[in-house]
Amino acid sequence: MLDVLIVSLGSTGGLRAVDDELLASLTRAGARVDLARAKPPPRMRTLMLTDLAWALAARRAAREALAREQARAVVYSTTTAALLWPRPGAIRFDALAAANRPGRHGLWQRPLERRRLREATLLLPQSEGALVERACGKGGVRAPGKGGVHRKTRFEHGGVLVVPVPVEPSRRDTLPPGERDIAVITYAANPRKKGLDLLLAAWEKVRRPGEELWVAGVSEGELRAQGFVLPAQAVRVVGSLPGEQYRALLCRARVYACAARREDYGIAQLEALADGCLLVTVPSPGPYVALAPARELDPRLVGEDLGTGLRTALDYPLPDYAARALAAIAPYRRDAVDGLVARELVARLS
């Protein structure tokens, strides 16, 4: 019998990487773990239908895995994966549908999510912000009390354990030598949500000759199809890259820029800090774990005036920023997360 079955929605590369990290961490803690990944459904026209298709795919994956081998505990990765679950389990999430599926986009998801959160054996948010974003509302959990301990709410039937997503600096011995020759980089797999139009407008105003903004996670064709106009000689679109190639670009970049209209977790920003980039960001709503460290590292680089932040980072960087950034992300390093998984998560799931 398995100790843990992880039901992975895996609808994005980021989600797949997050689930692989949890699988590896539980395995290092001595648990017998398997991962059931949903098969991608056909593309749908609306978010409501898209979530339904993915929830059905996750249920099929869970049923097939449980038919092969029973598991003492099931962890559903994202609330969407848990919406149509075949049996109750723990739910891991970076954000709730109550927050990121407003209005008609979440008509059926939000009430079912509230039910699943009540029925879950354990809630595994990736950050404190994922819990408090909807503080005391219909879909929310109250803010932490003194000492960071959450006051009990109706969603805490099985308890809550915050398990961050681990992030590590790139291995320098696998990277080509050289200076940081990329002025600014950003990741824009969902260009509208990531506010790429806002970033492009700011960049066009403040860039200097020879400086380029590199855009990863999306192709030039996709951007043009969505109506984006790319300034000539100012922007380079590199598309979707394997993880190692993307991280190699981070190690060449001086600045990582974020203009997201909403940020659920922000693993890309943590990776940028790990690899020595200065983080210039707007104060995006959402759990956004890198926002507080960014403010502490250099408050000049956090604000609505993205252009000023970019020029400040490029022209007047703090010399010790990279070293302090590594210290700031210590709670998100793999050793720290592995310790939490071994000490608490395995016992909670057994």
Tab-separated table of C-alpha atoms in Angstrom:
chain	number	residue	atom	x	y	z
A	1	MET	CA	0.000	0.000	0.000
A	2	LEU	CA	1.182	3.492	-0.829
A	3	ASP	CA	1.685	5.992	1.963
A	4	VAL	CA	0.648	8.906	-0.268
A	5	LEU	CA	-0.916	9.295	-3.700
A	6	ILE	CA	-0.508	12.770	-5.201
A	7	VAL	CA	-3.225	13.639	-7.720
A	8	SER	CA	-1.582	16.187	-9.977
A	9	LEU	CA	-3.662	18.522	-12.109
A	10	GLY	CA	-0.530	19.472	-14.036
A	11	SER	CA	-2.316	21.972	-16.264
A	12	THR	CA	0.851	24.098	-16.511
A	13	GLY	CA	4.565	23.412	-16.459
A	14	GLY	CA	4.800	25.239	-13.157
A	15	LEU	CA	2.176	23.031	-11.516
A	16	ARG	CA	3.912	19.900	-12.791
A	17	ALA	CA	7.218	21.083	-11.361
A	18	VAL	CA	5.585	21.862	-8.008
A	19	ASP	CA	4.070	18.380	-7.800
A	20	ASP	CA	7.359	16.733	-8.753
A	21	GLU	CA	9.030	18.645	-5.915
A	22	LEU	CA	6.459	17.418	-3.396
A	23	LEU	CA	6.864	13.841	-4.642
A	24	ALA	CA	10.646	14.070	-4.248
A	25	SER	CA	10.421	15.658	-0.796
A	26	LEU	CA	8.040	13.005	0.537
A	27	THR	CA	10.251	10.284	-0.925
A	28	ARG	CA	13.335	11.737	0.766
A	29	ALA	CA	11.346	11.671	4.023
A	30	GLY	CA	10.946	7.895	3.622
A	31	ALA	CA	7.327	7.767	2.418
A	32	ARG	CA	6.189	5.453	-0.364
A	33	VAL	CA	4.643	7.847	-2.861
A	34	ASP	CA	3.126	7.759	-6.337
A	35	LEU	CA	1.848	10.527	-8.579
A	36	ALA	CA	-1.279	10.339	-10.760
A	37	ARG	CA	-1.256	13.104	-13.357
A	38	ALA	CA	-4.421	14.202	-15.173
A	39	LYS	CA	-4.351	13.885	-18.939
A	40	PRO	CA	-4.907	17.251	-20.641
A	41	PRO	CA	-8.510	17.624	-21.856
A	42	PRO	CA	-9.507	19.429	-25.069
A	43	ARG	CA	-9.390	23.226	-24.918
A	44	MET	CA	-12.615	24.854	-23.754
A	45	ARG	CA	-14.052	28.289	-24.460
A	46	THR	CA	-14.750	29.371	-20.872
A	47	LEU	CA	-13.045	29.062	-17.492
A	48	MET	CA	-16.078	27.233	-16.092
A	49	LEU	CA	-15.830	24.521	-18.772
A	50	THR	CA	-12.055	24.431	-18.558
A	51	ASP	CA	-12.171	23.772	-14.809
A	52	LEU	CA	-14.838	21.097	-15.299
A	53	ALA	CA	-12.774	19.311	-17.935
A	54	TRP	CA	-9.657	19.365	-15.752
A	55	ALA	CA	-11.599	18.248	-12.650
A	56	LEU	CA	-12.976	15.267	-14.583
A	57	ALA	CA	-9.490	14.438	-15.842
A	58	ALA	CA	-8.128	14.553	-12.278
A	59	ARG	CA	-10.899	12.269	-11.032
A	60	ARG	CA	-10.131	9.738	-13.773
A	61	ALA	CA	-6.435	9.824	-12.932
A	62	ALA	CA	-7.167	9.306	-9.213
A	63	ARG	CA	-9.568	6.426	-9.827
A	64	GLU	CA	-7.153	4.638	-12.136
A	65	ALA	CA	-4.283	5.020	-9.683
A	66	LEU	CA	-6.335	3.837	-6.697
A	67	ALA	CA	-7.557	0.824	-8.694
A	68	ARG	CA	-3.922	-0.215	-9.203
A	69	GLU	CA	-2.811	0.316	-5.605
A	70	GLN	CA	-4.484	1.610	-2.483
A	71	ALA	CA	-3.073	4.592	-0.589
A	72	ARG	CA	-3.294	5.571	3.064
A	73	ALA	CA	-3.570	9.238	2.093
A	74	VAL	CA	-4.389	11.210	-1.043
A	75	VAL	CA	-3.122	14.727	-1.729
A	76	TYR	CA	-5.005	16.670	-4.402
A	77	SER	CA	-2.787	19.307	-5.937
A	78	THR	CA	-4.980	22.411	-6.472
A	79	THR	CA	-8.602	22.776	-5.452
A	80	THR	CA	-9.638	22.059	-9.056
A	81	ALA	CA	-8.140	18.568	-8.774
A	82	ALA	CA	-10.235	18.021	-5.623
A	83	LEU	CA	-13.587	19.321	-6.896
A	84	LEU	CA	-14.789	15.907	-8.171
A	85	TRP	CA	-12.562	13.693	-6.039
A	86	PRO	CA	-13.401	9.961	-5.730
A	87	ARG	CA	-12.463	10.000	-2.027
A	88	PRO	CA	-11.632	12.752	0.507
A	89	GLY	CA	-8.035	13.733	1.020
A	90	ALA	CA	-5.672	16.603	1.657
A	91	ILE	CA	-5.792	19.625	-0.664
A	92	ARG	CA	-2.689	21.560	-1.680
A	93	PHE	CA	-3.239	24.951	-3.291
A	94	ASP	CA	-1.592	28.243	-4.152
A	95	ALA	CA	-4.874	30.174	-4.361
A	96	LEU	CA	-8.598	29.557	-4.008
A	97	ALA	CA	-11.241	29.771	-6.690
A	98	ALA	CA	-12.986	32.122	-4.281
A	99	ALA	CA	-10.251	34.623	-5.160
A	100	ASN	CA	-9.194	33.825	-8.724
A	101	ARG	CA	-12.529	32.819	-10.250
A	102	PRO	CA	-14.646	35.967	-9.737
A	103	GLY	CA	-18.186	36.450	-10.994
A	104	ARG	CA	-19.522	34.123	-13.667
A	105	HIS	CA	-16.104	32.485	-14.133
A	106	GLY	CA	-16.535	30.531	-10.892
A	107	LEU	CA	-20.295	30.073	-10.507
A	108	TRP	CA	-20.099	26.323	-9.839
A	109	GLN	CA	-16.478	26.102	-8.660
A	110	ARG	CA	-16.698	28.438	-5.651
A	111	PRO	CA	-19.543	26.717	-3.741
A	112	LEU	CA	-18.136	23.250	-4.438
A	113	GLU	CA	-14.689	24.430	-3.362
A	114	ARG	CA	-16.096	25.591	-0.016
A	115	ARG	CA	-17.576	22.131	0.501
A	116	ARG	CA	-14.348	20.356	-0.400
A	117	LEU	CA	-12.333	22.582	1.948
A	118	ARG	CA	-14.682	21.629	4.789
A	119	GLU	CA	-14.384	17.928	3.930
A	120	ALA	CA	-10.613	17.851	3.393
A	121	THR	CA	-8.522	15.748	5.754
A	122	LEU	CA	-5.815	18.431	5.696
A	123	LEU	CA	-5.287	21.796	3.997
A	124	LEU	CA	-1.833	22.374	2.528
A	125	PRO	CA	-1.604	25.976	1.314
A	126	GLN	CA	1.689	26.940	-0.279
A	127	SER	CA	1.776	30.224	1.628
A	128	GLU	CA	0.127	32.077	4.482
A	129	GLY	CA	-1.278	34.468	1.898
A	130	ALA	CA	-3.230	31.662	0.253
A	131	LEU	CA	-5.160	31.320	3.516
A	132	VAL	CA	-5.699	34.934	4.456
A	133	GLU	CA	-6.493	36.375	1.022
A	134	ARG	CA	-10.213	35.886	1.561
A	135	ALA	CA	-10.033	36.673	5.276
A	136	CYS	CA	-13.296	35.908	7.056
A	137	GLY	CA	-15.269	35.877	3.791
A	138	LYS	CA	-17.390	33.125	2.315
A	139	GLY	CA	-14.411	31.278	0.920
A	140	GLY	CA	-11.788	32.356	3.390
A	141	VAL	CA	-9.843	31.398	6.448
A	142	ARG	CA	-9.138	33.909	9.171
A	143	ALA	CA	-5.806	35.626	9.414
A	144	PRO	CA	-3.070	34.188	11.653
A	145	GLY	CA	-3.200	34.969	15.323
A	146	LYS	CA	-0.204	35.699	17.526
A	147	GLY	CA	2.866	33.655	16.673
A	148	GLY	CA	1.519	32.847	13.218
A	149	VAL	CA	-0.937	30.245	14.554
A	150	HIS	CA	-4.208	30.254	12.673
A	151	ARG	CA	-7.376	30.626	14.673
A	152	LYS	CA	-9.791	27.807	14.075
A	153	THR	CA	-12.339	28.244	11.293
A	154	ARG	CA	-14.934	26.091	9.669
A	155	PHE	CA	-12.416	25.137	6.967
A	156	GLU	CA	-9.939	23.644	9.431
A	157	HIS	CA	-11.688	20.297	9.943
A	158	GLY	CA	-8.477	18.380	9.247
A	159	GLY	CA	-6.044	21.127	10.164
A	160	VAL	CA	-3.734	23.372	8.152
A	161	LEU	CA	-0.051	23.073	7.337
A	162	VAL	CA	1.683	25.646	5.133
A	163	VAL	CA	4.135	23.818	2.837
A	164	PRO	CA	6.037	26.218	0.546
A	165	VAL	CA	7.338	25.358	-2.900
A	166	PRO	CA	11.124	24.894	-2.674
A	167	VAL	CA	13.436	26.963	-4.829
A	168	GLU	CA	17.204	26.645	-5.242
A	169	PRO	CA	19.868	28.769	-6.948
A	170	SER	CA	21.017	27.464	-10.316
A	171	ARG	CA	24.134	25.346	-10.334
A	172	ARG	CA	26.854	27.727	-11.392
A	173	ASP	CA	29.105	24.923	-12.679
A	174	THR	CA	26.578	24.145	-15.425
A	175	LEU	CA	26.371	27.757	-16.659
A	176	PRO	CA	28.537	29.462	-19.256
A	177	PRO	CA	30.860	32.111	-17.792
A	178	GLY	CA	30.080	35.749	-18.441
A	179	GLU	CA	28.668	38.998	-17.142
A	180	ARG	CA	24.991	39.836	-16.789
A	181	ASP	CA	24.356	40.968	-20.347
A	182	ILE	CA	20.525	40.940	-20.253
A	183	ALA	CA	19.073	44.173	-18.896
A	184	VAL	CA	15.589	42.951	-17.917
A	185	ILE	CA	13.777	39.613	-18.097
A	186	THR	CA	10.208	38.578	-17.349
A	187	TYR	CA	8.082	35.430	-17.499
A	188	ALA	CA	4.712	35.908	-19.194
A	189	ALA	CA	3.067	32.552	-19.821
A	190	ASN	CA	-0.299	34.266	-19.280
A	191	PRO	CA	0.453	37.714	-20.780
A	192	ARG	CA	-2.721	39.546	-19.711
A	193	LYS	CA	-2.657	38.227	-16.156
A	194	LYS	CA	1.079	38.938	-15.952
A	195	GLY	CA	0.494	42.527	-17.056
A	196	LEU	CA	2.880	42.289	-19.981
A	197	ASP	CA	1.137	45.214	-21.696
A	198	LEU	CA	1.895	47.405	-18.660
A	199	LEU	CA	5.511	46.275	-18.606
A	200	LEU	CA	5.983	46.887	-22.333
A	201	ALA	CA	4.556	50.407	-22.013
A	202	ALA	CA	6.847	51.225	-19.094
A	203	TRP	CA	9.878	49.717	-20.832
A	204	GLU	CA	9.301	51.704	-24.013
A	205	LYS	CA	9.396	54.931	-21.981
A	206	VAL	CA	12.510	54.277	-19.904
A	207	ARG	CA	14.797	51.963	-21.896
A	208	ARG	CA	18.107	53.252	-23.194
A	209	PRO	CA	19.880	52.337	-26.459
A	210	GLY	CA	21.263	48.816	-26.353
A	211	GLU	CA	18.997	47.636	-23.505
A	212	GLU	CA	16.572	44.795	-24.147
A	213	LEU	CA	13.649	43.263	-22.298
A	214	TRP	CA	13.624	39.471	-22.705
A	215	VAL	CA	10.199	37.795	-22.486
A	216	ALA	CA	10.010	34.077	-21.667
A	217	GLY	CA	7.089	31.670	-21.382
A	218	VAL	CA	5.205	32.771	-24.503
A	219	SER	CA	5.921	32.911	-28.227
A	220	GLU	CA	5.969	35.995	-30.418
A	221	GLY	CA	3.142	34.538	-32.494
A	222	GLU	CA	0.969	34.079	-29.409
A	223	LEU	CA	1.615	37.650	-28.353
A	224	ARG	CA	0.743	39.099	-31.747
A	225	ALA	CA	-2.404	36.947	-31.881
A	226	GLN	CA	-3.471	38.534	-28.590
A	227	GLY	CA	-2.906	42.029	-29.932
A	228	PHE	CA	0.456	42.819	-28.345
A	229	VAL	CA	2.669	45.293	-30.194
A	230	LEU	CA	6.353	44.627	-29.624
A	231	PRO	CA	8.670	47.653	-29.854
A	232	ALA	CA	11.427	47.112	-32.418
A	233	GLN	CA	14.970	46.696	-31.055
A	234	ALA	CA	13.675	46.804	-27.468
A	235	VAL	CA	12.104	43.407	-26.780
A	236	ARG	CA	13.302	39.867	-27.430
A	237	VAL	CA	10.747	37.037	-27.112
A	238	VAL	CA	12.388	33.690	-26.329
A	239	GLY	CA	9.258	31.541	-25.946
A	240	SER	CA	8.808	28.568	-23.629
A	241	LEU	CA	12.150	27.088	-22.589
A	242	PRO	CA	13.245	24.018	-20.635
A	243	GLY	CA	13.838	24.839	-16.992
A	244	GLU	CA	17.620	24.783	-17.138
A	245	GLN	CA	17.735	27.086	-20.175
A	246	TYR	CA	15.337	29.553	-18.564
A	247	ARG	CA	17.312	29.591	-15.319
A	248	ALA	CA	20.509	30.170	-17.310
A	249	LEU	CA	18.891	33.341	-18.672
A	250	LEU	CA	18.076	34.465	-15.135
A	251	CYS	CA	21.753	34.160	-14.287
A	252	ARG	CA	22.534	36.527	-17.169
A	253	ALA	CA	19.846	39.082	-16.269
A	254	ARG	CA	20.355	42.130	-14.086
A	255	VAL	CA	16.654	42.713	-13.359
A	256	TYR	CA	13.502	40.577	-13.212
A	257	ALA	CA	10.353	42.648	-13.817
A	258	CYS	CA	6.795	41.817	-12.761
A	259	ALA	CA	3.681	43.816	-13.595
A	260	ALA	CA	1.164	41.072	-12.778
A	261	ARG	CA	-2.459	42.087	-12.279
A	262	ARG	CA	-2.652	39.196	-9.811
A	263	GLU	CA	-0.001	36.797	-8.505
A	264	ASP	CA	-1.052	33.494	-6.971
A	265	TYR	CA	2.353	32.371	-5.652
A	266	GLY	CA	5.144	33.778	-7.796
A	267	ILE	CA	7.694	30.986	-8.101
A	268	ALA	CA	9.348	32.837	-11.021
A	269	GLN	CA	10.136	35.789	-8.756
A	270	LEU	CA	11.652	33.503	-6.095
A	271	GLU	CA	13.785	31.845	-8.783
A	272	ALA	CA	14.925	35.269	-9.960
A	273	LEU	CA	15.957	36.231	-6.423
A	274	ALA	CA	17.756	32.902	-6.028
A	275	ASP	CA	19.745	33.556	-9.200
A	276	GLY	CA	20.830	37.085	-8.320
A	277	CYS	CA	18.323	39.263	-10.197
A	278	LEU	CA	17.000	42.474	-8.716
A	279	LEU	CA	13.216	42.171	-8.451
A	280	VAL	CA	11.260	45.167	-9.775
A	281	THR	CA	7.562	44.614	-9.201
A	282	VAL	CA	4.210	46.244	-8.790
A	283	PRO	CA	2.418	45.326	-5.511
A	284	SER	CA	0.215	42.735	-7.214
A	285	PRO	CA	-2.768	41.420	-5.239
A	286	GLY	CA	-2.803	37.732	-4.352
A	287	PRO	CA	-0.724	35.473	-2.097
A	288	TYR	CA	2.505	36.587	-3.918
A	289	VAL	CA	5.175	35.300	-1.522
A	290	ALA	CA	8.106	37.271	-2.995
A	291	LEU	CA	6.450	40.667	-2.461
A	292	ALA	CA	7.376	41.075	1.218
A	293	PRO	CA	11.044	40.055	0.701
A	294	ALA	CA	11.243	42.395	-2.303
A	295	ARG	CA	10.092	45.337	-0.173
A	296	GLU	CA	12.645	44.509	2.519
A	297	LEU	CA	15.486	44.066	0.019
A	298	ASP	CA	14.934	47.421	-1.718
A	299	PRO	CA	11.647	49.323	-1.297
A	300	ARG	CA	12.611	51.604	-4.200
A	301	LEU	CA	11.933	48.714	-6.592
A	302	VAL	CA	8.372	47.986	-5.435
A	303	GLY	CA	5.557	50.297	-6.519
A	304	GLU	CA	3.072	51.237	-9.175
A	305	ASP	CA	5.627	53.356	-11.066
A	306	LEU	CA	7.264	50.476	-12.897
A	307	GLY	CA	9.421	52.698	-15.103
A	308	THR	CA	11.086	54.415	-12.154
A	309	GLY	CA	11.691	51.065	-10.512
A	310	LEU	CA	13.344	49.695	-13.650
A	311	ARG	CA	15.682	52.664	-14.043
A	312	THR	CA	16.553	52.618	-10.356
A	313	ALA	CA	17.463	48.941	-10.505
A	314	LEU	CA	19.504	49.336	-13.685
A	315	ASP	CA	21.278	52.561	-12.730
A	316	TYR	CA	21.541	52.463	-8.930
A	317	PRO	CA	21.488	48.812	-7.752
A	318	LEU	CA	22.328	48.093	-4.125
A	319	PRO	CA	25.638	46.210	-4.146
A	320	ASP	CA	24.670	43.588	-1.543
A	321	TYR	CA	21.216	42.855	-2.991
A	322	ALA	CA	21.978	39.336	-4.310
A	323	ALA	CA	23.534	38.116	-1.064
A	324	ARG	CA	20.653	39.455	1.030
A	325	ALA	CA	18.151	37.938	-1.403
A	326	LEU	CA	19.587	34.455	-0.811
A	327	ALA	CA	19.178	34.963	2.923
A	328	ALA	CA	15.614	36.244	2.445
A	329	ILE	CA	14.487	33.129	0.581
A	330	ALA	CA	15.993	30.730	3.138
A	331	PRO	CA	12.536	29.507	4.299
A	332	TYR	CA	11.846	28.447	0.704
A	333	ARG	CA	15.093	26.505	0.174
A	334	ARG	CA	14.818	22.762	-0.353
A	335	ASP	CA	16.444	21.788	2.946
A	336	ALA	CA	13.964	23.902	4.897
A	337	VAL	CA	10.960	22.436	3.074
A	338	ASP	CA	12.324	18.889	3.386
A	339	GLY	CA	12.633	19.386	7.128
A	340	LEU	CA	9.019	20.534	7.377
A	341	VAL	CA	7.811	17.593	5.278
A	342	ALA	CA	9.762	15.053	7.340
A	343	ARG	CA	8.856	16.551	10.725
A	344	GLU	CA	5.199	17.347	10.187
A	345	LEU	CA	3.648	16.487	6.835
A	346	VAL	CA	4.375	12.761	6.797
A	347	ALA	CA	2.903	12.364	10.284
A	348	ARG	CA	-0.178	14.431	9.376
A	349	LEU	CA	-0.839	12.292	6.305
A	350	SER	CA	-0.406	8.925	8.021
